[in-house]
Amino acid sequence: MLDATTRFFEEMDRRGYEPLLAKTAGTLRFDLHEGAHTTHWLLEIDRGKLRVRQQDQEADTVVGADPRLFGELVTGEENAIAALLRGDMTVTGDLRLVLQVERLFPGPPDSQGPHHAFREEAR
């Protein structure tokens, strides 16, 4: 069974294009730290075209988080901006890319609107 993080990234890669990111270009690497082990997810955005790989490669923006926290972000249980402000998540590089991609995370389970795009299609 795949975890929520893997499902999230695989769905983004399968989707291939995201209209909410049509004016966005850049690379983000998500480093999920669990003890001495780090899992890397690289997201390439080219005017809405998405490509995801599990690779430790140079990126415009690097986001660091605990895997549990990131799982909560991609299921809507946690808010990325709040996690960043609390210091539970780190960002190095272009913060604007994080703000653009944050729109793809689902909102709380009882919310409505475009933040549910991945959750609804993943079912």
mmCIF file of C-alpha atoms in Angstrom:
data_model
loop_
_atom_site.group_PDB
_atom_site.id
_atom_site.type_symbol
_atom_site.label_atom_id
_atom_site.label_comp_id
_atom_site.label_asym_id
_atom_site.label_seq_id
_atom_site.Cartn_x
_atom_site.Cartn_y
_atom_site.Cartn_z
ATOM 1 C CA MET A 1 0.000 0.000 0.000
ATOM 2 C CA LEU A 2 1.338 3.427 -0.952
ATOM 3 C CA ASP A 3 1.554 6.182 1.613
ATOM 4 C CA ALA A 4 -0.151 9.551 1.098
ATOM 5 C CA THR A 5 3.078 11.283 0.058
ATOM 6 C CA THR A 6 3.853 8.728 -2.647
ATOM 7 C CA ARG A 7 0.257 8.879 -3.918
ATOM 8 C CA PHE A 8 0.411 12.687 -4.023
ATOM 9 C CA PHE A 9 3.606 12.799 -6.079
ATOM 10 C CA GLU A 10 2.590 9.935 -8.359
ATOM 11 C CA GLU A 11 -0.738 11.663 -9.062
ATOM 12 C CA MET A 12 1.073 14.918 -9.905
ATOM 13 C CA ASP A 13 3.350 13.063 -12.296
ATOM 14 C CA ARG A 14 0.420 11.181 -13.898
ATOM 15 C CA ARG A 15 -1.545 14.392 -14.273
ATOM 16 C CA GLY A 16 1.317 15.912 -16.239
ATOM 17 C CA TYR A 17 -0.254 19.375 -16.372
ATOM 18 C CA GLU A 18 -1.721 21.589 -13.668
ATOM 19 C CA PRO A 19 -3.598 24.746 -14.789
ATOM 20 C CA LEU A 20 -3.046 26.385 -11.379
ATOM 21 C CA LEU A 21 0.681 26.415 -12.211
ATOM 22 C CA ALA A 22 0.357 27.638 -15.823
ATOM 23 C CA LYS A 23 2.434 30.749 -15.020
ATOM 24 C CA THR A 24 4.986 28.931 -12.862
ATOM 25 C CA ALA A 25 8.390 27.535 -13.783
ATOM 26 C CA GLY A 26 11.093 26.089 -11.555
ATOM 27 C CA THR A 27 12.243 23.055 -9.622
ATOM 28 C CA LEU A 28 11.443 22.077 -6.064
ATOM 29 C CA ARG A 29 13.095 19.306 -4.113
ATOM 30 C CA PHE A 30 11.264 17.970 -1.099
ATOM 31 C CA ASP A 31 13.667 16.437 1.431
ATOM 32 C CA LEU A 32 11.760 14.304 3.913
ATOM 33 C CA HIS A 33 14.055 13.658 6.891
ATOM 34 C CA GLU A 34 13.530 10.669 9.153
ATOM 35 C CA GLY A 35 16.531 10.228 11.421
ATOM 36 C CA ALA A 36 19.612 9.611 9.269
ATOM 37 C CA HIS A 37 17.474 8.720 6.222
ATOM 38 C CA THR A 38 16.240 11.342 3.753
ATOM 39 C CA THR A 39 13.773 10.691 0.936
ATOM 40 C CA HIS A 40 13.982 13.129 -1.969
ATOM 41 C CA TRP A 41 11.160 14.099 -4.335
ATOM 42 C CA LEU A 42 12.028 16.420 -7.220
ATOM 43 C CA LEU A 43 9.194 18.388 -8.824
ATOM 44 C CA GLU A 44 9.897 20.140 -12.122
ATOM 45 C CA ILE A 45 7.351 22.741 -13.250
ATOM 46 C CA ASP A 46 7.441 24.266 -16.719
ATOM 47 C CA ARG A 47 4.456 26.599 -17.175
ATOM 48 C CA GLY A 48 2.103 24.035 -15.682
ATOM 49 C CA LYS A 49 3.748 20.926 -17.094
ATOM 50 C CA LEU A 50 4.758 18.678 -14.199
ATOM 51 C CA ARG A 51 7.413 16.027 -13.878
ATOM 52 C CA VAL A 52 8.162 14.206 -10.615
ATOM 53 C CA ARG A 53 11.139 12.006 -9.816
ATOM 54 C CA GLN A 54 12.651 10.576 -6.669
ATOM 55 C CA GLN A 55 16.033 12.196 -7.053
ATOM 56 C CA ASP A 56 18.524 14.193 -4.998
ATOM 57 C CA GLN A 57 19.335 16.886 -7.539
ATOM 58 C CA GLU A 58 20.022 20.618 -7.438
ATOM 59 C CA ALA A 59 16.758 22.624 -7.337
ATOM 60 C CA ASP A 60 15.602 26.244 -7.262
ATOM 61 C CA THR A 61 13.879 25.569 -3.951
ATOM 62 C CA VAL A 62 14.465 22.911 -1.313
ATOM 63 C CA VAL A 63 11.749 22.116 1.226
ATOM 64 C CA GLY A 64 12.712 20.140 4.311
ATOM 65 C CA ALA A 65 10.151 18.376 6.495
ATOM 66 C CA ASP A 66 9.447 15.331 8.590
ATOM 67 C CA PRO A 67 7.684 12.598 6.542
ATOM 68 C CA ARG A 68 4.782 12.548 9.014
ATOM 69 C CA LEU A 69 4.256 16.304 8.624
ATOM 70 C CA PHE A 70 4.442 16.104 4.847
ATOM 71 C CA GLY A 71 1.880 13.294 4.864
ATOM 72 C CA GLU A 72 -0.406 15.584 6.855
ATOM 73 C CA LEU A 73 0.150 18.382 4.312
ATOM 74 C CA VAL A 74 -0.852 16.223 1.351
ATOM 75 C CA THR A 75 -3.952 14.903 3.118
ATOM 76 C CA GLY A 76 -5.154 18.333 4.241
ATOM 77 C CA GLU A 77 -4.653 17.682 7.950
ATOM 78 C CA GLU A 78 -1.958 20.371 8.158
ATOM 79 C CA ASN A 79 -1.340 23.725 6.446
ATOM 80 C CA ALA A 80 2.019 24.336 4.728
ATOM 81 C CA ILE A 81 2.201 28.046 5.514
ATOM 82 C CA ALA A 82 1.412 27.435 9.188
ATOM 83 C CA ALA A 83 4.053 24.670 9.329
ATOM 84 C CA LEU A 84 6.592 27.009 7.765
ATOM 85 C CA LEU A 85 5.790 29.830 10.193
ATOM 86 C CA ARG A 86 6.083 27.441 13.169
ATOM 87 C CA GLY A 87 9.482 26.284 11.929
ATOM 88 C CA ASP A 88 8.290 22.699 11.395
ATOM 89 C CA MET A 89 9.210 22.971 7.707
ATOM 90 C CA THR A 90 12.238 24.695 6.148
ATOM 91 C CA VAL A 91 12.580 26.371 2.759
ATOM 92 C CA THR A 92 15.815 27.284 1.017
ATOM 93 C CA GLY A 93 15.695 29.153 -2.273
ATOM 94 C CA ASP A 94 12.691 30.665 -4.032
ATOM 95 C CA LEU A 95 9.821 30.817 -1.527
ATOM 96 C CA ARG A 96 7.430 31.856 -4.328
ATOM 97 C CA LEU A 97 7.576 28.323 -5.745
ATOM 98 C CA VAL A 98 6.427 26.914 -2.409
ATOM 99 C CA LEU A 99 3.548 29.378 -2.291
ATOM 100 C CA GLN A 100 2.453 28.315 -5.779
ATOM 101 C CA VAL A 101 2.683 24.564 -5.086
ATOM 102 C CA GLU A 102 0.981 24.959 -1.696
ATOM 103 C CA ARG A 103 -2.222 25.666 -3.617
ATOM 104 C CA LEU A 104 -2.207 22.029 -4.745
ATOM 105 C CA PHE A 105 -2.339 20.658 -1.215
ATOM 106 C CA PRO A 106 -5.872 19.773 -0.158
ATOM 107 C CA GLY A 107 -7.601 21.890 2.448
ATOM 108 C CA PRO A 108 -9.071 20.537 5.665
ATOM 109 C CA PRO A 109 -11.385 17.534 5.185
ATOM 110 C CA ASP A 110 -14.522 19.684 5.539
ATOM 111 C CA SER A 111 -13.389 22.431 3.110
ATOM 112 C CA GLN A 112 -14.670 22.969 -0.427
ATOM 113 C CA GLY A 113 -12.974 24.215 -3.583
ATOM 114 C CA PRO A 114 -9.921 23.612 -5.742
ATOM 115 C CA HIS A 115 -7.689 22.516 -2.862
ATOM 116 C CA HIS A 116 -9.443 19.139 -3.042
ATOM 117 C CA ALA A 117 -8.312 18.449 -6.632
ATOM 118 C CA PHE A 118 -5.824 15.691 -5.767
ATOM 119 C CA ARG A 119 -7.834 14.165 -2.950
ATOM 120 C CA GLU A 120 -10.974 13.763 -5.054
ATOM 121 C CA GLU A 121 -9.157 12.264 -8.052
ATOM 122 C CA ALA A 122 -7.071 9.920 -5.892
ATOM 123 C CA ARG A 123 -10.155 8.030 -4.670
#
